[in-house]
Short mmCIF file of C-alpha atoms and ligand atoms in Angstrom, two decimals:
data_model
loop_
_atom_site.label_atom_id
_atom_site.label_comp_id
_atom_site.label_asym_id
_atom_site.label_seq_id
_atom_site.Cartn_x
_atom_site.Cartn_y
_atom_site.Cartn_z
CA MET Z 1 72.89 76.09 122.82
CA ALA Z 2 74.37 73.12 120.73
CA ASP Z 3 72.28 70.57 122.44
CA ASP Z 4 69.05 72.76 121.62
CA GLN Z 5 70.09 72.98 117.76
CA VAL Z 6 70.16 69.27 117.79
CA LEU Z 7 66.79 69.28 118.69
CA THR Z 8 65.70 72.22 116.57
CA ASP Z 9 67.40 70.16 113.58
CA MET Z 10 65.58 67.20 114.74
CA LEU Z 11 62.23 68.65 114.25
CA THR Z 12 62.85 70.59 111.20
CA MET Z 13 63.38 67.03 109.86
CA LEU Z 14 60.67 65.45 111.41
CA ASP Z 15 58.34 68.53 109.99
CA ARG Z 16 59.65 67.24 106.37
CA SER Z 17 59.13 63.35 107.08
CA PRO Z 18 56.58 63.45 109.86
CA GLU Z 19 55.90 59.72 108.70
CA VAL Z 20 59.44 58.10 109.83
CA LEU Z 21 58.80 56.90 112.55
CA ALA Z 22 62.76 56.38 113.99
CA LEU Z 23 63.18 59.77 113.77
CA ARG Z 24 60.28 60.79 116.00
CA VAL Z 25 61.57 58.35 118.31
CA CYS Z 26 65.25 59.90 118.52
CA VAL Z 27 63.10 63.30 119.29
CA ILE Z 28 61.04 62.04 121.90
CA GLU Z 29 64.26 60.96 123.46
CA LEU Z 30 65.96 64.39 123.47
CA LEU Z 31 62.71 65.86 124.77
CA ILE Z 32 62.96 63.38 127.37
CA GLU Z 33 66.54 64.60 128.29
CA ARG Z 34 65.35 67.94 128.42
CA GLU Z 35 62.49 67.08 131.07
CA ARG Z 36 60.13 68.48 128.20
CA TYR Z 37 57.45 65.26 128.89
CA ALA Z 38 53.99 67.12 127.81
CA ASP Z 39 55.91 67.28 124.39
CA ALA Z 40 57.24 64.06 124.15
CA LEU Z 41 53.69 62.73 125.27
CA ALA Z 42 52.65 64.31 122.50
CA HIS Z 43 54.62 63.15 119.78
CA CYS Z 44 54.15 59.45 121.62
CA GLY Z 45 50.61 59.78 120.66
CA THR Z 46 51.46 60.75 117.43
CA ALA Z 47 53.75 57.94 116.95
CA LEU Z 48 51.37 55.42 117.80
CA GLY Z 49 48.67 56.91 115.81
CA HIS Z 50 50.93 55.53 112.87
CA GLU Z 51 51.74 52.99 114.64
CA PRO Z 52 49.51 51.46 117.25
CA GLY Z 53 51.33 49.21 119.94
CA ASN Z 54 54.96 49.95 118.99
CA ALA Z 55 56.47 48.95 122.33
CA GLN Z 56 59.52 51.13 122.03
CA VAL Z 57 56.92 54.27 121.99
CA LEU Z 58 54.59 52.48 124.71
CA GLY Z 59 57.74 52.36 126.61
CA LEU Z 60 58.46 56.20 126.29
CA MET Z 61 55.32 57.28 126.94
CA MET Z 62 55.39 55.25 130.33
CA ARG Z 63 58.74 56.99 131.14
CA CYS Z 64 56.67 60.41 130.28
CA THR Z 65 53.60 59.60 131.92
CA THR Z 66 55.59 58.33 135.51
CA ALA Z 67 57.85 61.41 135.62
CA LEU Z 68 54.25 63.86 134.51
CA SER Z 69 52.39 61.97 137.23
CA GLY Z 70 54.79 63.08 140.23
CA SER Z 71 58.37 63.98 139.74
CA PRO Z 72 59.17 67.09 140.98
CA ALA Z 73 61.29 67.59 138.12
CA ALA Z 74 58.93 66.78 135.43
CA ALA Z 75 57.24 70.29 136.23
CA SER Z 76 60.31 72.10 135.58
CA VAL Z 77 60.21 73.21 131.99
CA PRO Z 78 63.14 75.11 131.28
CA GLU Z 79 62.79 78.79 130.49
CA THR Z 80 59.58 78.90 130.28
CA ALA Z 81 57.40 82.08 131.15
CA ALA Z 82 54.03 80.60 133.02
CA PRO Z 83 51.49 82.94 132.61
CA ALA Z 84 49.68 84.96 135.65
CA PRO Z 85 47.64 82.21 137.09
CA SER Z 86 44.50 82.41 136.85
CA SER Z 87 41.79 80.93 139.06
CA ALA Z 88 41.26 77.80 137.54
CA ALA Z 89 45.22 77.16 137.61
CA THR Z 90 45.00 77.85 141.23
CA ALA Z 91 42.00 75.77 142.13
CA GLN Z 92 44.08 72.59 140.39
CA PRO Z 93 47.38 73.12 141.69
CA ASP Z 94 48.81 69.70 140.00
CA PHE Z 95 48.27 71.13 137.04
CA ASP Z 96 51.31 72.11 134.87
CA TRP Z 97 51.12 75.95 133.52
CA ALA Z 98 54.42 75.46 132.33
CA ALA Z 99 54.63 72.62 130.56
CA ALA Z 100 51.22 72.91 128.73
CA GLU Z 101 52.17 76.68 128.02
CA ASP Z 102 55.26 75.26 126.67
CA GLU Z 103 53.47 72.99 124.57
CA VAL Z 104 51.51 75.71 123.23
CA GLY Z 105 54.17 78.12 122.43
CA ASP Z 106 55.70 75.56 120.38
CA ILE Z 107 52.65 75.75 118.02
CA ILE Z 108 53.62 79.58 117.11
CA GLU Z 109 56.99 80.18 118.61
CA PRO Z 110 59.96 77.37 117.57
CA ALA Z 111 63.51 78.04 118.73
CA PHE Z 112 63.92 81.68 118.24
CA VAL Z 113 65.29 85.24 119.01
CA ARG Z 114 62.09 85.91 122.13
CA GLY Z 115 63.31 89.24 123.78
CA VAL Z 116 66.78 88.98 121.90
CA PRO Z 117 69.76 89.97 123.87
CA THR Z 118 71.73 92.32 121.91
CA GLU Z 119 74.48 89.82 121.53
CA PHE Z 120 72.10 87.49 120.00
CA VAL Z 121 71.59 89.93 117.22
CA THR Z 122 74.12 89.02 114.18
CA ASP Z 123 74.31 88.79 110.79
CA ASP Z 124 73.37 85.03 111.37
CA ASP Z 125 69.72 86.08 112.14
CA ALA Z 126 67.99 84.67 109.04
CA ALA Z 127 69.18 81.56 109.83
CA THR Z 128 67.19 81.65 112.92
CA VAL Z 129 64.07 84.00 111.95
CA GLU Z 130 60.66 81.50 111.84
CA ARG Z 131 58.96 81.11 108.54
CA PRO Z 132 55.23 80.39 109.56
CA ALA Z 133 53.49 77.60 107.87
CA LEU Z 134 50.40 79.13 109.16
CA ARG Z 135 47.69 80.44 107.13
CA LEU Z 136 44.46 82.90 107.81
CA ALA Z 137 42.77 80.13 106.72
CA ASP Z 138 44.24 77.89 110.05
CA VAL Z 139 42.92 80.40 112.18
CA GLY Z 140 39.29 78.93 112.83
CA GLY Z 141 36.05 81.62 112.93
CA MET Z 142 37.33 85.13 113.61
CA VAL Z 143 35.61 86.35 110.51
CA GLU Z 144 35.52 89.85 111.04
CA VAL Z 145 39.08 90.21 112.32
CA LYS Z 146 40.24 88.69 109.12
CA ARG Z 147 38.16 90.97 107.24
CA GLN Z 148 39.77 93.62 108.66
CA LEU Z 149 43.39 92.60 108.58
CA GLU Z 150 42.48 92.35 105.01
CA LEU Z 151 41.18 95.36 104.44
CA THR Z 152 43.83 97.18 106.31
CA LEU Z 153 46.81 95.49 105.76
CA LEU Z 154 46.50 92.07 103.01
CA GLY Z 155 44.50 93.90 100.61
CA PRO Z 156 46.75 96.97 99.98
CA LEU Z 157 49.73 95.02 100.37
CA ARG Z 158 48.30 92.41 97.47
CA ASN Z 159 47.46 95.93 95.31
CA PRO Z 160 49.54 98.74 96.35
CA GLU Z 161 48.26 100.89 93.35
CA LEU Z 162 45.01 100.49 93.47
CA ALA Z 163 45.51 101.32 97.29
CA LYS Z 164 47.45 104.10 96.26
CA ALA Z 165 44.45 105.31 93.72
CA PHE Z 166 42.36 105.41 96.24
CA GLY Z 167 44.85 107.45 98.67
CA THR Z 168 45.45 104.62 101.05
CA SER Z 169 48.76 102.40 102.02
CA ALA Z 170 49.37 99.38 104.34
CA ARG Z 171 51.69 101.62 106.26
CA GLY Z 172 52.08 102.19 109.75
CA GLY Z 173 51.44 99.86 112.40
CA LEU Z 174 48.44 97.82 113.20
CA LEU Z 175 47.57 96.60 117.04
CA LEU Z 176 45.50 93.69 117.85
CA TYR Z 177 44.22 93.83 121.20
CA GLY Z 178 42.01 92.23 123.64
CA PRO Z 179 41.37 89.66 125.99
CA PRO Z 180 44.59 87.39 127.21
CA GLY Z 181 44.96 83.96 125.37
CA CYS Z 182 42.65 84.88 122.50
CA GLY Z 183 44.41 84.28 119.11
CA LYS Z 184 46.77 87.34 118.71
CA THR Z 185 49.74 85.78 118.72
CA PHE Z 186 48.77 83.49 116.56
CA LEU Z 187 46.69 85.79 114.15
CA ALA Z 188 50.20 87.76 113.58
CA SER Z 189 52.11 84.61 113.14
CA ALA Z 190 49.25 83.59 110.16
CA VAL Z 191 49.28 87.17 108.78
CA ALA Z 192 53.82 86.38 108.46
CA GLY Z 193 53.02 83.09 106.91
CA GLU Z 194 49.80 84.16 104.13
CA LEU Z 195 53.03 87.46 103.52
CA GLY Z 196 55.64 84.71 102.82
CA ALA Z 197 57.42 86.53 105.17
CA GLY Z 198 59.62 86.09 108.11
CA PHE Z 199 58.14 85.93 111.88
CA TYR Z 200 60.08 88.25 114.63
CA PRO Z 201 57.76 88.00 117.86
CA ILE Z 202 59.54 90.29 120.42
CA GLU Z 203 58.13 91.11 123.90
CA ILE Z 204 58.59 94.62 125.06
CA THR Z 205 59.51 93.72 128.51
CA ASP Z 206 62.49 91.67 127.10
CA ILE Z 207 64.37 94.64 125.60
CA LEU Z 208 63.64 97.05 128.58
CA ASP Z 209 66.45 97.33 130.41
CA ILE Z 210 66.00 99.96 132.37
CA TYR Z 211 69.16 99.80 134.85
CA THR Z 212 71.94 100.30 132.40
CA GLY Z 213 70.13 102.19 129.24
CA ALA Z 214 70.49 99.55 126.53
CA SER Z 215 66.79 99.39 125.81
CA GLU Z 216 67.06 102.05 123.09
CA ARG Z 217 69.80 99.90 121.71
CA ASN Z 218 67.83 96.93 122.15
CA VAL Z 219 65.00 98.30 119.96
CA HIS Z 220 67.36 100.17 117.59
CA SER Z 221 69.27 96.37 117.11
CA ILE Z 222 66.05 94.42 116.55
CA PHE Z 223 64.63 97.23 113.87
CA GLU Z 224 67.87 96.82 112.21
CA MET Z 225 67.66 92.66 112.40
CA ALA Z 226 64.50 93.07 110.68
CA ARG Z 227 65.47 95.31 108.45
CA ARG Z 228 68.02 93.00 107.29
CA ASN Z 229 65.68 90.45 107.02
CA ALA Z 230 62.75 91.61 104.88
CA PRO Z 231 60.23 91.35 103.83
CA CYS Z 232 59.03 90.20 107.51
CA VAL Z 233 56.39 91.33 110.55
CA LEU Z 234 58.10 92.54 113.59
CA PHE Z 235 55.96 91.57 116.45
CA LEU Z 236 55.88 93.35 119.34
CA ASP Z 237 54.22 92.24 122.09
CA GLU Z 238 53.14 93.70 125.34
CA VAL Z 239 53.39 97.50 124.03
CA ASP Z 240 51.60 98.58 126.76
CA ALA Z 241 54.65 97.87 128.89
CA LEU Z 242 56.03 100.87 127.61
CA GLY Z 243 53.13 103.01 128.91
CA HIS Z 244 52.65 101.41 132.16
CA LYS Z 245 56.27 101.36 133.11
CA ARG Z 246 56.96 104.95 132.44
CA SER Z 247 54.37 106.13 134.78
CA ARG Z 248 55.21 103.06 137.82
CA MET Z 249 58.61 103.43 137.90
CA HIS Z 250 59.97 106.93 138.35
CA ALA Z 251 61.45 106.73 135.27
CA SER Z 252 60.47 108.63 132.79
CA THR Z 253 63.52 110.55 131.04
CA THR Z 254 64.92 106.47 130.14
CA MET Z 255 61.49 105.33 129.19
CA ARG Z 256 60.87 108.27 127.18
CA THR Z 257 63.87 108.03 125.53
CA VAL Z 258 62.68 103.66 124.67
CA VAL Z 259 59.50 105.15 123.36
CA ASN Z 260 61.15 107.87 121.57
CA GLN Z 261 63.96 105.36 120.05
CA LEU Z 262 60.89 103.37 119.28
CA LEU Z 263 58.85 105.94 117.52
CA THR Z 264 62.27 106.85 115.32
CA ASP Z 265 62.58 103.03 114.39
CA MET Z 266 58.52 102.67 113.27
CA ASP Z 267 58.68 105.92 111.81
CA SER Z 268 61.60 104.53 109.57
CA ALA Z 269 60.31 101.21 108.85
CA THR Z 270 57.30 102.22 107.88
CA HIS Z 271 57.60 105.56 106.17
CA SER Z 272 60.32 103.77 104.03
CA ASN Z 273 58.59 100.61 103.38
CA GLU Z 274 61.05 98.42 103.39
CA GLY Z 275 58.96 95.26 104.03
CA VAL Z 276 59.56 95.69 107.30
CA PHE Z 277 55.58 95.33 108.87
CA VAL Z 278 54.98 96.35 112.20
CA LEU Z 279 52.19 94.16 114.41
CA GLY Z 280 51.49 95.05 118.10
CA ALA Z 281 49.56 93.40 121.03
CA THR Z 282 48.59 94.53 124.22
CA ASN Z 283 45.85 93.26 126.52
CA HIS Z 284 46.12 97.03 127.86
CA PRO Z 285 46.06 99.15 124.51
CA TRP Z 286 44.76 101.99 126.97
CA ASP Z 287 47.90 101.40 129.12
CA VAL Z 288 49.79 102.35 125.68
CA ASP Z 289 51.81 105.11 125.27
CA VAL Z 290 49.66 107.87 123.66
CA ALA Z 291 52.71 108.76 121.29
CA LEU Z 292 52.23 105.20 119.73
CA ARG Z 293 49.29 105.75 119.01
CA ARG Z 294 49.79 108.85 116.41
CA PRO Z 295 48.76 108.56 113.24
CA GLY Z 296 51.78 106.16 110.81
CA ARG Z 297 52.40 104.71 114.28
CA PHE Z 298 50.00 102.26 115.77
CA ASP Z 299 46.99 104.26 114.39
CA ARG Z 300 45.32 101.52 113.83
CA MET Z 301 43.36 98.66 116.11
CA ILE Z 302 41.87 95.85 115.48
CA PHE Z 303 40.01 94.23 118.48
CA VAL Z 304 40.42 90.41 118.74
CA GLY Z 305 37.74 88.95 121.17
CA LEU Z 306 36.82 85.43 122.71
CA PRO Z 307 36.83 82.64 120.04
CA ASP Z 308 33.51 82.54 118.50
CA LEU Z 309 32.20 78.43 118.10
CA ALA Z 310 34.11 77.68 114.86
CA ALA Z 311 37.59 78.84 116.18
CA ARG Z 312 36.69 77.51 119.73
CA THR Z 313 36.20 73.68 117.32
CA SER Z 314 39.90 74.66 116.07
CA ILE Z 315 41.49 75.02 118.94
CA LEU Z 316 40.26 72.56 120.52
CA HIS Z 317 41.06 69.90 117.12
CA TYR Z 318 44.08 71.34 117.48
CA HIS Z 319 44.89 70.80 120.80
CA LEU Z 320 44.09 67.34 120.44
CA ARG Z 321 44.42 66.24 117.25
CA ASP Z 322 48.41 64.46 118.40
CA ARG Z 323 46.68 62.89 121.46
CA PRO Z 324 44.95 59.63 121.39
CA VAL Z 325 41.23 60.42 121.50
CA ALA Z 326 38.13 58.15 121.20
CA GLY Z 327 34.60 59.33 121.28
CA ILE Z 328 35.50 63.20 121.32
CA ASP Z 329 32.17 65.41 119.54
CA LEU Z 330 34.25 68.39 118.93
CA ASN Z 331 31.02 70.45 117.93
CA THR Z 332 29.63 69.36 121.36
CA LEU Z 333 32.19 70.40 123.42
CA ALA Z 334 32.74 73.69 121.48
CA ALA Z 335 28.75 74.66 121.84
CA ASP Z 336 29.70 74.19 125.47
CA THR Z 337 32.89 76.26 125.58
CA ASP Z 338 31.51 79.40 125.21
CA GLY Z 339 33.51 82.22 127.05
CA PHE Z 340 36.46 79.99 127.05
CA SER Z 341 39.66 81.98 125.64
CA GLY Z 342 41.92 80.16 123.32
CA ALA Z 343 44.54 79.40 125.99
CA ASP Z 344 41.68 78.13 128.51
CA LEU Z 345 41.09 75.80 125.86
CA ALA Z 346 44.18 74.46 125.66
CA HIS Z 347 44.16 74.46 129.59
CA VAL Z 348 40.87 72.03 129.25
CA CYS Z 349 42.68 69.84 126.75
CA THR Z 350 45.42 68.92 129.23
CA SER Z 351 43.95 68.51 132.22
CA ALA Z 352 41.82 65.67 130.16
CA THR Z 353 45.42 64.51 128.65
CA GLN Z 354 45.96 64.31 132.44
CA LEU Z 355 43.22 62.44 133.74
CA ALA Z 356 43.53 59.85 131.02
CA LEU Z 357 47.15 59.79 132.01
CA ALA Z 358 46.76 59.05 135.20
CA ASP Z 359 44.28 56.19 134.51
CA SER Z 360 46.73 54.47 132.04
CA MET Z 361 48.99 54.56 134.65
CA ARG Z 362 46.89 53.00 137.31
CA SER Z 363 45.91 50.24 134.93
CA GLY Z 364 49.41 50.00 132.97
CA GLN Z 365 47.10 50.12 129.35
CA VAL Z 366 46.77 53.29 127.47
CA ARG Z 367 43.42 54.53 127.48
CA PRO Z 368 42.46 57.50 124.82
CA ILE Z 369 41.26 60.72 126.41
CA GLY Z 370 37.34 60.15 126.33
CA MET Z 371 33.98 63.05 126.50
CA ALA Z 372 34.18 62.18 130.45
CA ASP Z 373 37.86 63.20 130.64
CA VAL Z 374 36.99 66.65 128.88
CA ARG Z 375 34.13 67.27 131.03
CA ALA Z 376 35.78 66.46 134.43
CA ALA Z 377 38.27 68.94 133.15
CA LEU Z 378 35.70 71.19 132.11
CA ALA Z 379 34.39 71.03 135.20
CA GLN Z 380 37.00 72.13 137.30
CA ILE Z 381 38.19 75.46 134.97
CA ARG Z 382 36.55 78.30 134.49
CA PRO Z 383 36.88 81.20 131.96
CA SER Z 384 39.65 83.12 132.79
CA THR Z 385 38.63 86.47 131.30
CA GLY Z 386 36.81 87.64 133.61
CA ALA Z 387 38.71 90.67 135.39
CA TRP Z 388 39.70 91.80 131.29
CA PHE Z 389 36.30 92.14 130.36
CA GLU Z 390 34.99 94.18 133.91
CA SER Z 391 38.25 97.06 133.16
CA ALA Z 392 37.37 96.79 129.31
CA ARG Z 393 33.81 97.36 130.70
CA ASN Z 394 34.74 100.53 132.54
CA VAL Z 395 36.85 101.61 129.72
CA VAL Z 396 33.98 101.80 127.33
CA GLU Z 397 31.62 103.29 129.99
CA PHE Z 398 34.43 106.12 130.88
CA ALA Z 399 37.07 106.54 128.54
CA ASN Z 400 35.77 105.95 125.30
CA GLY Z 401 35.40 109.70 124.03
CA ASP Z 402 36.90 109.52 120.74
CA GLY Z 403 35.55 106.44 120.04
CA SER Z 404 38.62 104.12 119.53
CA TYR Z 405 36.80 101.94 121.60
CA ASP Z 406 33.71 101.60 119.32
CA ASP Z 407 34.45 97.88 118.01
CA LEU Z 408 34.82 96.59 121.94
CA ALA Z 409 31.64 98.38 122.77
CA THR Z 410 29.49 96.87 120.21
CA TYR Z 411 30.85 93.65 121.14
CA LEU Z 412 30.13 93.78 124.88
CA ARG Z 413 26.65 94.86 123.76
CA ARG Z 414 26.04 92.22 121.76
CA ARG Z 415 27.52 89.59 124.16
CA LYS Z 416 25.35 90.97 127.01
CA ARG Z 417 22.25 90.48 124.37
CA ARG Z 418 22.66 86.74 124.56
N1 LIG M 1 41.20 80.96 115.91
C1 LIG M 1 41.69 80.34 116.58
N2 LIG M 1 42.49 78.85 115.51
C2 LIG M 1 43.21 78.01 116.37
N3 LIG M 1 43.81 78.51 117.24
C3 LIG M 1 43.68 79.54 117.77
C4 LIG M 1 42.77 80.34 117.28
N4 LIG M 1 42.29 81.38 118.46
C5 LIG M 1 43.85 80.98 119.54
N5 LIG M 1 44.47 80.13 119.04
C6 LIG M 1 44.58 78.82 119.94
O1 LIG M 1 44.99 79.40 121.50
C7 LIG M 1 46.46 79.67 122.55
C8 LIG M 1 46.64 80.68 122.84
O2 LIG M 1 45.86 81.84 121.51
P1 LIG M 1 47.49 82.97 121.39
O3 LIG M 1 48.98 82.55 122.14
O4 LIG M 1 47.90 83.66 120.07
O5 LIG M 1 46.93 84.41 122.18
P2 LIG M 1 47.18 86.16 122.59
O6 LIG M 1 45.65 86.42 121.93
O7 LIG M 1 48.51 86.05 121.94
O8 LIG M 1 47.15 85.49 124.12
P3 LIG M 1 48.19 86.79 124.88
O9 LIG M 1 47.17 87.66 125.67
O10 LIG M 1 48.08 85.94 126.29
O11 LIG M 1 49.52 86.88 124.51
C9 LIG M 1 47.35 79.39 120.70
O12 LIG M 1 48.13 78.64 121.00
C10 LIG M 1 46.17 78.74 119.44
O13 LIG M 1 46.81 77.69 119.18
MG1 LIG M 2 50.26 86.67 122.43
#
């Protein structure tokens, strides 16, 4: 823990003074110590961008590439949950999902209380809250999603009197839903940044403890922590886990209690308007407990679909920006990746990086990532959201009686026409 605090502090300092090479070298060394080679490598790329040919950095880069190329230790990035393997990931067994996810995670989820165990929830939590610098303007494309966020949440918060005059408010929770890896967490973080509020991302599955009955306490502690640190965005990820587990685990009484506790806390958080904005996310809104969808709770849903052209350009740019690249035509790549999720694009960039690294290692010369690497990566990676869209089509066809999924239906029709 103390060690990680050192790294966190160094990263904070580096954020403030990104041009100080000695600081970056220190961070690289700390990351290597923790076997976070992919992260270390990204920093090597940035350092070489500032000072091409720096011998110390080249040496560190070599250590990372050697570790990544074969050592089993390199693949074991600690405490990182790998997502369910996509067909693409299984088709390419050497791909280090854990390292890639860790890297993606760093963009939006720095050292924070993900799934905070109760003992971590202390008065010191203000020190650990993330204050995202991200703004909606940093989220590429997604014009319709941003318009809806503005209309349902940000606008009313900025103009409370006006909202009141129109009989509306920003109260209640907002549920972002859509296929995996398409920017829900990223958007929630941008909303917090936009409000200048703290950001608490919580995974519902992490607070469920059906064996000891501590789940309600966990839920309550998290809301208490959020209230102490208002204004903040409390981001509840995987909200469907409550509905799911309840039907599957024959533990309906326990789950009912957890849902009830969540409802109580949500009601008081949102009704007394204490500056706790509850955002939820799910890939399967059709599994979300119905009680959670009632007025005042997650009563508004926003569909977050696949990244459009502008979003894909920003995503590709984001994932390549700190890596040594040459001759990459982002617009062409974005045009050729329709149907890819943000996570798929991250996967493509990491695979392309590994190809260039492997080559650099063979020749002993650092060779930048080029279009040929990205094309080769693309040839092996298929969009991972096919199964999600199949379920979504069924829901729209057979379970959209109340029009909850009209947005999704329109989106599916539009994509079909293309
Ligand atoms: N519009 C965008 N602009 C820039 N980057 C984006 C955009 N959308 C997604 N990304 C990138 O794609 C990655 C995946 O997005 P994110 O983790 O937010 O997806 P998600 O919908 O929360 O996925 P999951 O359902 O698996 O939790 C993020 O790391 C982010 O960098
Ligand atoms: Mg997410």
